[in-house]
Coordinates of C-alpha atoms in Angstrom, one line a residue:
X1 CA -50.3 -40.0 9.8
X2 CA -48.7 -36.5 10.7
X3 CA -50.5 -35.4 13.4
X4 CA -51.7 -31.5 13.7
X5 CA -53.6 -30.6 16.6
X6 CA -54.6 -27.3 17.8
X7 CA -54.7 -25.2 21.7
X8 CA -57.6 -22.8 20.4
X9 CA -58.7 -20.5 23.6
X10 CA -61.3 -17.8 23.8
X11 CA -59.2 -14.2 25.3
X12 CA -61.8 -13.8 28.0
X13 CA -60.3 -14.6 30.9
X14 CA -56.6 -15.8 32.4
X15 CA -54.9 -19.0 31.3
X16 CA -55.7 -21.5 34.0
X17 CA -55.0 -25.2 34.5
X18 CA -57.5 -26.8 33.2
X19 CA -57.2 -24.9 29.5
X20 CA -53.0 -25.2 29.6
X21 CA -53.7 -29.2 30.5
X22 CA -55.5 -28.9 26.9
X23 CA -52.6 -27.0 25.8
X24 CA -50.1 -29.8 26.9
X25 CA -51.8 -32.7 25.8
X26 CA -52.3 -31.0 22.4
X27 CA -48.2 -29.9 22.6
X28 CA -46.9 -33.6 23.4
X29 CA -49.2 -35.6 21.3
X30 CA -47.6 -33.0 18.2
X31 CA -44.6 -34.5 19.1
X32 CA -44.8 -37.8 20.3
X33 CA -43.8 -41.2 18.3
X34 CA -47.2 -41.2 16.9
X35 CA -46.4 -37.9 15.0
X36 CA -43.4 -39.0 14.2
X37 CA -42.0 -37.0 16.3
X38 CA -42.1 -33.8 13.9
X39 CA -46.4 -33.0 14.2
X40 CA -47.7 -29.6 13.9
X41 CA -49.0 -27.5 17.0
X42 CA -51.0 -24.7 15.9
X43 CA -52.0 -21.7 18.7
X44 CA -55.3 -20.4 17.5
X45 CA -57.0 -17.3 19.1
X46 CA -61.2 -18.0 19.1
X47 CA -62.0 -14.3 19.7
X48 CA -65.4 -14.1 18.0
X49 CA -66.9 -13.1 21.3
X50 CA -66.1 -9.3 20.7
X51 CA -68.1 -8.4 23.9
X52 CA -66.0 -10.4 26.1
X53 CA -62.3 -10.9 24.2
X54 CA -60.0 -8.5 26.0
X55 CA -56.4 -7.4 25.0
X56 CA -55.1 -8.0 28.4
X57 CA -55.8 -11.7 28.0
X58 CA -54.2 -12.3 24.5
X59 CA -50.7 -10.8 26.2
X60 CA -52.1 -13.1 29.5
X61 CA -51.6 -16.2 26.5
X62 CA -48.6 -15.0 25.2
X63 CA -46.7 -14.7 29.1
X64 CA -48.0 -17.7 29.8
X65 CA -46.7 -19.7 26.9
X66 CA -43.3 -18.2 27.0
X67 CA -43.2 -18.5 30.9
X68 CA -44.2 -22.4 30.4
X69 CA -41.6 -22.7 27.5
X70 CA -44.4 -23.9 25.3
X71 CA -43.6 -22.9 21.3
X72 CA -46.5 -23.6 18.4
X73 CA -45.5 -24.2 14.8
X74 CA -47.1 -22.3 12.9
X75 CA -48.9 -19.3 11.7
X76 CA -50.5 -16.7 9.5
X77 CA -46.5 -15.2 8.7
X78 CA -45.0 -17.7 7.6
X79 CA -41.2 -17.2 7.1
X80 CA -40.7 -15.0 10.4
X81 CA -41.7 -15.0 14.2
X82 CA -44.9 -16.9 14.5
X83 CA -48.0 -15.0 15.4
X84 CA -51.1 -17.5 16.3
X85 CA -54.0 -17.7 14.0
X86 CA -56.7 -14.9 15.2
X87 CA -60.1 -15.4 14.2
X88 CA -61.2 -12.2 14.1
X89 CA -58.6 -11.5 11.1
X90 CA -60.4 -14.7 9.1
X91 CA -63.7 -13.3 8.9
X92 CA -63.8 -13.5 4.9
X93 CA -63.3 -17.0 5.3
X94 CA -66.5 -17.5 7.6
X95 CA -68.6 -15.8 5.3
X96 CA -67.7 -17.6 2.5
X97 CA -68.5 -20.7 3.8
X98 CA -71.4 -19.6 5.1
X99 CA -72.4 -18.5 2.2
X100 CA -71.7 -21.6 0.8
X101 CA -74.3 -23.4 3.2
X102 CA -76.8 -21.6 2.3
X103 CA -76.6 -21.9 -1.2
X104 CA -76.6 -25.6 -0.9
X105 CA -79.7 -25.3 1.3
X106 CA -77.8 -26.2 4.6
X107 CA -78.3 -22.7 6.3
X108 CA -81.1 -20.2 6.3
X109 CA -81.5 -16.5 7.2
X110 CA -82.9 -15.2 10.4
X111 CA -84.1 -12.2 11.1
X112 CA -85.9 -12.3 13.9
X113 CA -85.3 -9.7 16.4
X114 CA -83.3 -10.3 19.8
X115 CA -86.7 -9.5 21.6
X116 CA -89.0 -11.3 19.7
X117 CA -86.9 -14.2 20.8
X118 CA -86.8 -13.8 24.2
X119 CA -90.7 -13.0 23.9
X120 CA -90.8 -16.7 23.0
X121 CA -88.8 -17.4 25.8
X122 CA -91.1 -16.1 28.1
X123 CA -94.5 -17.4 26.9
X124 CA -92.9 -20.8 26.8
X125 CA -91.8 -20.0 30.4
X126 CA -95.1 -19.0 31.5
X127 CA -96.7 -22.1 30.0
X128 CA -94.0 -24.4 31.4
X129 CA -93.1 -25.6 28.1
X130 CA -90.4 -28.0 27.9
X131 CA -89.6 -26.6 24.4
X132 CA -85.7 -24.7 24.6
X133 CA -83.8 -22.7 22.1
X134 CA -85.1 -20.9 18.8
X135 CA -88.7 -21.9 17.9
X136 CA -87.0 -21.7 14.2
X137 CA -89.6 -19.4 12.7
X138 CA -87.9 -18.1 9.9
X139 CA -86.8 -21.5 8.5
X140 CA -89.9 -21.7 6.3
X141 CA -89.1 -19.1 4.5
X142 CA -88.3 -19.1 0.9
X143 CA -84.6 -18.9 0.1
X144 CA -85.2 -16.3 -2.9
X145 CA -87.4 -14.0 -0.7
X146 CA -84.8 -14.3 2.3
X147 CA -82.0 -13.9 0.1
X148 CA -83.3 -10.6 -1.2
X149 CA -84.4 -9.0 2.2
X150 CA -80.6 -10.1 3.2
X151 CA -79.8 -8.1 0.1
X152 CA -81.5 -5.3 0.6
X153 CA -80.1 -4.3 3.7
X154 CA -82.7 -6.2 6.5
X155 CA -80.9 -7.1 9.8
X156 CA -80.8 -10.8 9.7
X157 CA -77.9 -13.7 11.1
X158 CA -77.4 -17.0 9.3
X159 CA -78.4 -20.1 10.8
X160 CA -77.4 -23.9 10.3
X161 CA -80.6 -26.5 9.1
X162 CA -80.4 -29.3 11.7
X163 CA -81.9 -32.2 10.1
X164 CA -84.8 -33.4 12.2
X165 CA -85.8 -36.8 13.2
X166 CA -82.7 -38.2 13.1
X167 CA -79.2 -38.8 15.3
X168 CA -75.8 -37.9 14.7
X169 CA -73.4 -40.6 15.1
X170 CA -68.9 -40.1 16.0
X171 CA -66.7 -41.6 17.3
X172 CA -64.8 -40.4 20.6
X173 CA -60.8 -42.0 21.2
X174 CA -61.7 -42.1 25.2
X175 CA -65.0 -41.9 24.9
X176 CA -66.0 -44.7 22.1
X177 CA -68.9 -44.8 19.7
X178 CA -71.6 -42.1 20.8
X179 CA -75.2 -40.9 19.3
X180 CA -76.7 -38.0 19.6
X181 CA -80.5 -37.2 18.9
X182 CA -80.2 -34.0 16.4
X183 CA -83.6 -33.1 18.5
X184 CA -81.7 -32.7 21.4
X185 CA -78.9 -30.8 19.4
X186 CA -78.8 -27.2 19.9
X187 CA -81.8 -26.2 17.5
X188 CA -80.7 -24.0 14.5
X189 CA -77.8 -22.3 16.5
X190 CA -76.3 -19.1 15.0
X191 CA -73.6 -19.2 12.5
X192 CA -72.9 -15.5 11.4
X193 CA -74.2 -13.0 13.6
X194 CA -75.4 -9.8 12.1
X195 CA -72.9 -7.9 12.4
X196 CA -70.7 -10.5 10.0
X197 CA -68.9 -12.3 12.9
X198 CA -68.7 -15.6 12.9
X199 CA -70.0 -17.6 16.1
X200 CA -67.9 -19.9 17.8
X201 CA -69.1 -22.9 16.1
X202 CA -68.8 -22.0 12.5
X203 CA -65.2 -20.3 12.9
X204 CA -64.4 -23.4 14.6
X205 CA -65.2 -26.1 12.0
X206 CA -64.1 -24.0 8.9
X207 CA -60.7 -23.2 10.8
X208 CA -60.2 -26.9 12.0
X209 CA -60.7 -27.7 8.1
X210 CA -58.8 -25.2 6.5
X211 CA -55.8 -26.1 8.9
X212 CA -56.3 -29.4 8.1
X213 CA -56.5 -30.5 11.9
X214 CA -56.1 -34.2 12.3
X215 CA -57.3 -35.2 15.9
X216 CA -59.4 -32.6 18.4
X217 CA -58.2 -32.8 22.2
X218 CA -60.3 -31.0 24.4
X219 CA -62.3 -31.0 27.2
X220 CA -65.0 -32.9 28.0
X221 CA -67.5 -29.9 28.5
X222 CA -67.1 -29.4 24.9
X223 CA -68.2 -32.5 24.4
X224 CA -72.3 -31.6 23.9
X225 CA -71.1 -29.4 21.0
X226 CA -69.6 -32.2 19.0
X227 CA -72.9 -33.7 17.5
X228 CA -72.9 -30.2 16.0
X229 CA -69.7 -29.6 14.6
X230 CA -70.7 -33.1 12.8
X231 CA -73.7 -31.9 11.2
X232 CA -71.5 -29.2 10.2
X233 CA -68.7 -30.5 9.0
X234 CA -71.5 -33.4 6.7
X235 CA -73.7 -30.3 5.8
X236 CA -69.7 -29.0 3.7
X237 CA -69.1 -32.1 2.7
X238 CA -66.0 -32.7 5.0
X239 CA -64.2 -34.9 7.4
X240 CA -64.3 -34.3 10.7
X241 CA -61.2 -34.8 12.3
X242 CA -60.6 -37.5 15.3
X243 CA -61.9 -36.4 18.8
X244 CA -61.0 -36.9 22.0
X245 CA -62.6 -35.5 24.8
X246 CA -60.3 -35.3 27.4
X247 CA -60.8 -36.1 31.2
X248 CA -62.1 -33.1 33.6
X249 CA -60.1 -31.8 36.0
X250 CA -61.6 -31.9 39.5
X251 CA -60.5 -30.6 43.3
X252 CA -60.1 -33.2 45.9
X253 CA -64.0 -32.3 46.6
X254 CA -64.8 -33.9 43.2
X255 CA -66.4 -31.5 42.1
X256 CA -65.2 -28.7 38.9
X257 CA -61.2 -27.2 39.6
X258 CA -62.3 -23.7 40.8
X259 CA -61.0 -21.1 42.6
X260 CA -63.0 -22.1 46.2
X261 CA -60.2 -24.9 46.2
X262 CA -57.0 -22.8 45.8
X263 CA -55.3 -20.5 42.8
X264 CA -56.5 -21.9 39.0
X265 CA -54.9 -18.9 37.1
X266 CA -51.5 -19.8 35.7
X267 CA -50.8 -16.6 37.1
X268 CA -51.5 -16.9 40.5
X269 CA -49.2 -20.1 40.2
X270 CA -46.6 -18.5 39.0
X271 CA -46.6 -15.3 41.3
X272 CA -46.2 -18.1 44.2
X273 CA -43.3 -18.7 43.2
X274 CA -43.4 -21.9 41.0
X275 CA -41.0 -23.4 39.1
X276 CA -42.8 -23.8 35.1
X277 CA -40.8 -27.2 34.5
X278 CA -42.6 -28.6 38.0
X279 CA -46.2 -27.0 36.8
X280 CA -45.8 -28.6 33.5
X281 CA -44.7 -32.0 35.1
X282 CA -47.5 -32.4 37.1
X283 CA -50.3 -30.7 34.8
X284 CA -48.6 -33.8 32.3
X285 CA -50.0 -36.2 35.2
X286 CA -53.3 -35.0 35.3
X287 CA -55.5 -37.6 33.5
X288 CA -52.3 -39.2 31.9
X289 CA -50.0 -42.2 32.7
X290 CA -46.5 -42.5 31.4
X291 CA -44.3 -45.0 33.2
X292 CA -44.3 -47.1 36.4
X293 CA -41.7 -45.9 39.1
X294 CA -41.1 -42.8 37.7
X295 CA -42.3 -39.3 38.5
X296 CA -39.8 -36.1 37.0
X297 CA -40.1 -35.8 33.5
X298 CA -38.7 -33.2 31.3
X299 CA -41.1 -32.4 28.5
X300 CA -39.2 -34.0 25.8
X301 CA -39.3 -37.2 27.8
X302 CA -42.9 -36.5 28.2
X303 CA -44.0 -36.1 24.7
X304 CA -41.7 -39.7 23.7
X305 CA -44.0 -41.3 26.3
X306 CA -47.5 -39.5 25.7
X307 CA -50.0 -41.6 23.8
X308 CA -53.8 -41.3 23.5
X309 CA -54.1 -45.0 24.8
X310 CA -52.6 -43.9 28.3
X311 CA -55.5 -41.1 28.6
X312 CA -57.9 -41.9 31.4
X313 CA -61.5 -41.6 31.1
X314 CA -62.0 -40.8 35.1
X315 CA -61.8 -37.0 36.2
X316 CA -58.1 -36.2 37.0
X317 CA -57.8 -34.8 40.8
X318 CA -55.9 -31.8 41.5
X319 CA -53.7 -32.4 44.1
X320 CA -52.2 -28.8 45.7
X321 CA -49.9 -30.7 47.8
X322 CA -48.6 -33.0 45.0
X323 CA -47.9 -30.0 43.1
X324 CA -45.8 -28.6 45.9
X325 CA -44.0 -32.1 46.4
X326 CA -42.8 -31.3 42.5
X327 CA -41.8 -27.5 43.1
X328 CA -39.7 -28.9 46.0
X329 CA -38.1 -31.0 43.6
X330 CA -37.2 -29.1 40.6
X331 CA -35.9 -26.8 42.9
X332 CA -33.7 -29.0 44.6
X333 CA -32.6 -29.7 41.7
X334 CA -31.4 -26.3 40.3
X335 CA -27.7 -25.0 40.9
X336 CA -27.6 -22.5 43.9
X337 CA -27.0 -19.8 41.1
X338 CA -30.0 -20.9 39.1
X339 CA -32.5 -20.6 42.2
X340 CA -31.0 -17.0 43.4
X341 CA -31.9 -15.8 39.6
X342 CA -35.2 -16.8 40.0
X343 CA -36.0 -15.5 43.2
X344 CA -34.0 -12.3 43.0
X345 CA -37.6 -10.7 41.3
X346 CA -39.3 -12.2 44.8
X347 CA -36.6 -10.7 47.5
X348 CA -36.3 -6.9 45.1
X349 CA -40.0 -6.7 45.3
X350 CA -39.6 -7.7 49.4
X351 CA -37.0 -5.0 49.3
X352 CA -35.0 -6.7 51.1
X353 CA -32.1 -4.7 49.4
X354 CA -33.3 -1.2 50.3
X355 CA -34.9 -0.2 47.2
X356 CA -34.2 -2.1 43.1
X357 CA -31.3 -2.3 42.2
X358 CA -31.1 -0.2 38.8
X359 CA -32.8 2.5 41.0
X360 CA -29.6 2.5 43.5
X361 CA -27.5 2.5 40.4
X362 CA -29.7 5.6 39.2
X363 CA -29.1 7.6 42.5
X364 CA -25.1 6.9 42.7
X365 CA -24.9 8.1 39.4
X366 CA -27.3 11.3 40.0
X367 CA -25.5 12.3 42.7
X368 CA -21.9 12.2 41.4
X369 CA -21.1 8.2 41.3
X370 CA -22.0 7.3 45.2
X371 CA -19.5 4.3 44.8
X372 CA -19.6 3.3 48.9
X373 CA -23.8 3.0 48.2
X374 CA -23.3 1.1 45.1
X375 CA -20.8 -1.2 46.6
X376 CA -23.0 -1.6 49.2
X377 CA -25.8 -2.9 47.1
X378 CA -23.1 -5.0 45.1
X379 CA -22.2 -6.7 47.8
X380 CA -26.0 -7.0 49.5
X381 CA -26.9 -8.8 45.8
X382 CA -23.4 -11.6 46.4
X383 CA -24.6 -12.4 49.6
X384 CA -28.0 -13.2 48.6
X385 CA -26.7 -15.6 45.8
X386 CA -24.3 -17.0 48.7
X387 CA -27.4 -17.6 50.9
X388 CA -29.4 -19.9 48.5
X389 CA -28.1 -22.6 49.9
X390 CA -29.1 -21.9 54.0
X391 CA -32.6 -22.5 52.4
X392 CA -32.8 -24.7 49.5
X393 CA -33.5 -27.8 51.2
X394 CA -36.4 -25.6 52.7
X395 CA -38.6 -24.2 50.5
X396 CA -41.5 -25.0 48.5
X397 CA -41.6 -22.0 46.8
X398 CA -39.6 -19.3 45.1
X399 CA -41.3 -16.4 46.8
X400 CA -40.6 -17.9 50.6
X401 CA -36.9 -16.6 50.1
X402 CA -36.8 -12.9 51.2
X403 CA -38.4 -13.8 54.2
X404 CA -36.7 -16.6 55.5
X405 CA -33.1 -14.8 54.7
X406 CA -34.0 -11.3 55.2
X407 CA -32.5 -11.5 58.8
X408 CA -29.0 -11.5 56.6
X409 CA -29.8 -7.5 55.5
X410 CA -31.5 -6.0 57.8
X411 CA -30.5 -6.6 61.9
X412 CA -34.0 -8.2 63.2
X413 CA -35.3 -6.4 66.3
X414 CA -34.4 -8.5 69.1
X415 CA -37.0 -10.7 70.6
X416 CA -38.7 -11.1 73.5
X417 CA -36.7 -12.5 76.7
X418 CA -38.6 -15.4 76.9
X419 CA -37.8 -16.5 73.3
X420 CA -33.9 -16.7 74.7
X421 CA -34.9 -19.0 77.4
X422 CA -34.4 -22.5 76.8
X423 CA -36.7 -24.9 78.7
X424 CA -36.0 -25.6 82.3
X425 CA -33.7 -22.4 82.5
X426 CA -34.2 -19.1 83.9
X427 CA -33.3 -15.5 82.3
X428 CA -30.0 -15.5 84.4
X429 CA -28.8 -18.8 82.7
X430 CA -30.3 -17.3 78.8
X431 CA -27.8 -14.7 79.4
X432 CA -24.6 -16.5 80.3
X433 CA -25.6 -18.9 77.7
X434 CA -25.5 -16.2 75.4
X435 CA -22.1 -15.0 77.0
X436 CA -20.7 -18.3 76.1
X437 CA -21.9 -17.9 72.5
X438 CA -20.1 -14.7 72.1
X439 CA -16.8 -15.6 73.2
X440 CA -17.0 -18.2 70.7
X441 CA -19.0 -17.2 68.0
X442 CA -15.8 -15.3 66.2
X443 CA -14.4 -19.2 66.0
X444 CA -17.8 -20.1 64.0
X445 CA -17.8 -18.0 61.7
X446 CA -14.2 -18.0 60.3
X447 CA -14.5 -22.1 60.3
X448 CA -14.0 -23.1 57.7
X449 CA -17.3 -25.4 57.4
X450 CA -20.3 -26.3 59.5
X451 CA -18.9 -29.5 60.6
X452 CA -16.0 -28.0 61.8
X453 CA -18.4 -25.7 63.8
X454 CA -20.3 -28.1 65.2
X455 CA -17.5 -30.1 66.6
X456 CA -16.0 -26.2 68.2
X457 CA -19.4 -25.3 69.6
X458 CA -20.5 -28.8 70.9
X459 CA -16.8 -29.1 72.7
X460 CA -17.6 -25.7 74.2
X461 CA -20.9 -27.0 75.3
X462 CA -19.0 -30.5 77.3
X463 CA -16.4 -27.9 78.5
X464 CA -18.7 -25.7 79.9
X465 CA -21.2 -28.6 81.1
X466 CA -24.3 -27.5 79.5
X467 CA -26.3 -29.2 76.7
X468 CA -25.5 -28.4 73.1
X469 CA -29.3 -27.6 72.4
X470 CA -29.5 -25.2 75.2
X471 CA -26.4 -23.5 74.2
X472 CA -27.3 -22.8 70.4
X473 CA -30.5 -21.3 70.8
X474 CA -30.1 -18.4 72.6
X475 CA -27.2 -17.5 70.1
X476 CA -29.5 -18.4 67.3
X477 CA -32.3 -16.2 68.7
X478 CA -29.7 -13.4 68.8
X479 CA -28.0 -14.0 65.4
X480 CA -31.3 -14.7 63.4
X481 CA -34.4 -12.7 65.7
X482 CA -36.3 -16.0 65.8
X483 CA -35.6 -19.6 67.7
X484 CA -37.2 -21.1 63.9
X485 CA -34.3 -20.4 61.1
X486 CA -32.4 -21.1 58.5
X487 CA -28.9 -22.9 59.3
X488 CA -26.9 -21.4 62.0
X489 CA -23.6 -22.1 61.6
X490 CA -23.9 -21.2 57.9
X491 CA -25.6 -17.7 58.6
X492 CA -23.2 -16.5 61.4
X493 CA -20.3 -17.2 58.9
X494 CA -22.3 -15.3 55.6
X495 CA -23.0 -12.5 58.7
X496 CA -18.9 -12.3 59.8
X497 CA -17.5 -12.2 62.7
X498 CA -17.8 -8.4 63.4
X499 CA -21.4 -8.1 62.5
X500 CA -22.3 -11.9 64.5
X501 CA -20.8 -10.5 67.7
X502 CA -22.7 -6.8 67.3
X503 CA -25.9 -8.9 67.3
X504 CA -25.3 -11.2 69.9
X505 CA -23.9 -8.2 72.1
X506 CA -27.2 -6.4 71.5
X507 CA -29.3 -9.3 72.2
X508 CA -26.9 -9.2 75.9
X509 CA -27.8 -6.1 76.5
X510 CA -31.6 -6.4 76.6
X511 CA -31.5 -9.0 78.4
X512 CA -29.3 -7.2 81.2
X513 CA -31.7 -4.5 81.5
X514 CA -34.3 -6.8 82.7
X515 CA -32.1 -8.5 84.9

C-alpha cells in the first residue's frame, strides 16, 4: 500500500511539541519501508474556526516547518512551490457533500436559534438533567418543508442524523478493536454552520476522502471524535481510513505537556537556542522505539526505522533535561564554523559587537567609507568565529554564547579584591601573584598551543614556589572579570599579548590602591 498521511493543524495558536510530534510521526511513516519509501505527506490547514484562525499562526507553521527542515508533498498548485491544502478555500466541496447527506436523509436542517439552545441548556441545568448537547428538535421536521425554509432564505445550519440505539464499531492500530455507544456520540453535531463554513468534523472527513488518506495518526484526545467521523464516513458510503491514536505527551508530573512545566511553543525552543536536528531527535523518541544502543538519529535514518508496531500505547514523558543532553550533542558535533553561524543571530542581538553589523557597514559608508570602524567590526566578527571553540564543549545552548565570550569585546570591569584572592592567601600575595602572571603572560599568548602554555606557566609556578592553581586565578580573574570562564590559555592568546597585559595591569592597579 502507498501510504498518505496527513499533519492537519487548526491556525489558532503556535506550533508546539505535542502537534509537531504529530507532525513527525506522520512525516516518517510517509517515508518509511512501509511506504515504500516514496509515501505522500500532505500539510493541511483546518481553519474553519474563522473566530479564532489567525494569520500570524499560518506564517508561525510555515517558520516552523522550514526551521525543522520538514517538506510536505503536495498541494493545491501542483507543478510549482507547494502551498498546503487550506480549508477555508474548499468550501464548495463541504457544501456539496453536505448537500449530498441530506438528500440521502443522512443530515437535516436546523434552525434553531443560538439562544434557544442555550435556553435548553439552562432548564436542563436547573433541573439537573443528565441530558447534554442539542435536544435535536428540529430533526422531526419534514425534509420538503425544511428544505424550502432553507430556500427561502431562513437562517438555519445542517446537522448529521446519528443513528440511535446502536454502537459504532473501528478499529485503532495502538489502540485495538473499540465501540462506541452512538448515544454517547456527540448528538447531531453541526456540519455547516450558517454562514456556509464547514465545522471541523465535516471538512475533515470529506478532505481525508478526497485526498485519499490512507492511515490517520493523531493524538489521543482526538480520539472521542472518531465514532463520529465513522458514522460519517458510512452515512457517504466511504472507507474510513486506518487510525492510530497516538500516545499523549506528558511532563514528568504525568499529567498534560503544558507550559507550568517549561517552554511547549516550538518557538520558545528555538529562541533558546536549539539546534532543530536535536528537537527533531528527541521529539522522534517520544512514544517511539527505534533501536537498542543507539540514541542520534538523522531523520532519514529515523524514517527507515519508524514503524507503527514500535508505537507505544503509554503517555510519552517529556524530559527537559534529555532534550538538553541532545542539543549538547548535535552541537558537539558541528564544525566550529557551523556553531558561530548559528549563534552569530544570539551574540548581534547581545550586541556584543557594538551595534549589527549591516548597520556599522551603513554608517562607514554614510560618513565617507569609515574603513578603521569597519575593520574594526571585521575583525570583532573573525574573532568571534575563532572563539567557538573556548566554549563548545560548554554549552547547552546556542544563545549561552555572547555571554560566556563577551569578555573577548568588551574589557570586563574588574572585580572585587576578594575574587583575586585565592584561599589561604592575603591581598598582598593576590597581587604578586598577579605580578608573576604579567611577566609571563606575553609567553602564553604567543605559544603556540595550550599545552605548551601549561607546561610555561606551571614551570613558572615550581620556580617561583607557589601552586599552579593559586597562580592562574588571579590572572584569570584579571584576563576574563570572573574566577568561572571559558579556557584561559586559549582566551589570553585570541586577546594578544598587548591587550592581555593592559588587563592584567589594570586589574594591579586596583588592587594597589587598596593596599
Amino acid at each position: 500500500m502507498k501510504i498518505r498521511d496527513r499533519y492537519a493543524p487548526s491556525p489558532t495558536g503556535l506550533q508546539h511539541i505535542g502537534g509537531i510530534r504529530t507532525a513527525l510521526f506522520n512525516y516518517l511513516f510517509a517515508k518509511s519501508p512501509a511506504g515504500g519509501g516514496s509515501g505522500k505527506f500532505i500539510l493541511r490547514l483546518e481553519d474553519t474556526d474563522r473566530t479564532r484562525s489567525e494569520d500570524s499562526f499560518v506564517q508561525n507553521l510555515y517558520d516552523t516547518f522550514d526551521w525543522l527542515g520538514l517538506k510536505w508533498d503536495e498541494g493545491p498548485n501542483n507543478g510549482g512551490p507547494f502551498a498546503p491544502y487550506v480549508q477555508s478555500e474548499r468550501t464548495a466541496h463541504y457544501k456539496k457533500y453536505a448537500q449530498e447527506l441530506l438528500d440521502k436523509g443522512q443530515a437535516y436542517y436546523c434552525f434553531c436559534s443560538a439562544e434557544r439552545i442555550e435556553d435548553v441548556r439552562k432548564q436542563r441545568e436547573a433541573a439537573r438533567s443528565s441530558e447534554s448537547g442539542y435536544d435535536r428538535f428540529c430533526r422531526s421536521i419534514e425534509s420538503g418543508e425544511a428544505a424550502k425554509r432553507a430556500a427561502a432564505g431562513e437562517q438555519c445550519t445542517v446537522r448529521l442524523k446519528i443513528p440511535l440505539g446502536e454502537s459504532t464499531q473501528f478499529h485503532d492500530h495502538l489502540l485495538g478493536d473499540i465501540e462506541w455507544k452512538n448515544d454517547d456520540v456527540n448528538p447531531d453535531p453541526v456540519l455547516l454552520k450558517s454562514d456556509g463554513f464547514p465545522t471541523y468534523h465535516l471538512a475533515n472527513v470529506v478532505d481525508d476522502h478526497l485526498m485519499e488518506i490512507t492511515h490517520v495518526l493523531r493524538a489521543q484526545e482526538w480520539l472521542a471524535s472518531t465514532p463520529l467521523h465513522v458514522i460519517m464516513y458510512r452515512a457517504f458510503g466511504w472507507t474510513p481510513p486506518e487510525f492510530c491514536h497516538l500516545p499523549m505527551v506528558m511532563g514528568q508530573d504525568g499529567k498534560k505537556l503544558s507550559k507550568r512545566h517549561g517552554a511547549t511553543s516550538i518557538d520558545e525552543f528555538r529562541k533558546q537556542g536549539y539546534l532543530p536536528a536535536a528537537l527533531l531527535n528527541y521529539v522522534a523518541l517520544l512514544g517511539a522505539s527505534y533501536e537498542e544502543g543507539k540514541d542520534l538519529y538523522t531523520i532519514e535514518e529515523l524514517a527507515q526505522r519508524f514503524s507503527l508496531d514500535k508505537l507505544n500505547k503509554a503517555p510519552a514523558i517529556f524530559d527537559y533535561k534529555k532534550l538538553e543532553w541532545y542539543n549538547g550533542q548535535y552541537i558537539r558535533m558541528m564544525s566550529d564554523e557551523e556553531l558561530a553561524k548559528l549563534c552569530m543571530p544570539y551574540a548581534i542581538e547581545a550586541g556584543i559587537f557594538g551595534g549589527k553589523k549591516e548597520e556599522v557597514h551603513t554608517e562607514a559608508q554614510r560618513h565617507g567609507e569609515n574603513k578603521s570602524e569597519e575593520k574594526k567590526i571585521e575583525e570583532q566578527f573573525d574573532l568571534f568565529v575563532k572563539a567557538i571553540f573556548l566554549v563548545k564543549e560548554r554549552i547547552i545552548f546556542l544563545s549561552e554564547v555572547p555571554e560566556k565570550i563577551a569578555y573577548l569585546f568588551n574589557e570586563p570591569e574588574v572585580p572585587a579584591a576578594e575574587e583575586f584572592i585565592p584561599k589561604k592567601c592575603d591581598l598582598a600575595q593576590a597581587i604578586s601573584l598577579l605580578q608573576i602572571g604579567k611577566e609571563i603572560v606575553r609567553q602564553l599568548a604567543e605559544a603556540p598551543s595550550d599545552e605548551e602554555a601549561e607546561n610555561l606557566i606551571k614551570a613558572e609556578a615550581e620556580k617561583r614556589e607557589v601552586k599552579l592553581g593559586d597562580l592562574m586565578m588571579p590572572l584569570r580573574t584579571a584576563i576574563t572579570g570572573s574566577r568561572v570562564s571559558p579556557p584561559l590559555f586559549g582566551s589570553i592568546r585570541l586577546l594578544g599579548a598587548e591587550c592581555s597585559e593592559q588587563r592584567v595591569q589594570r586589574a594591579l592597579d586596583k588592587l594597589n590602591d587598596l593596599r
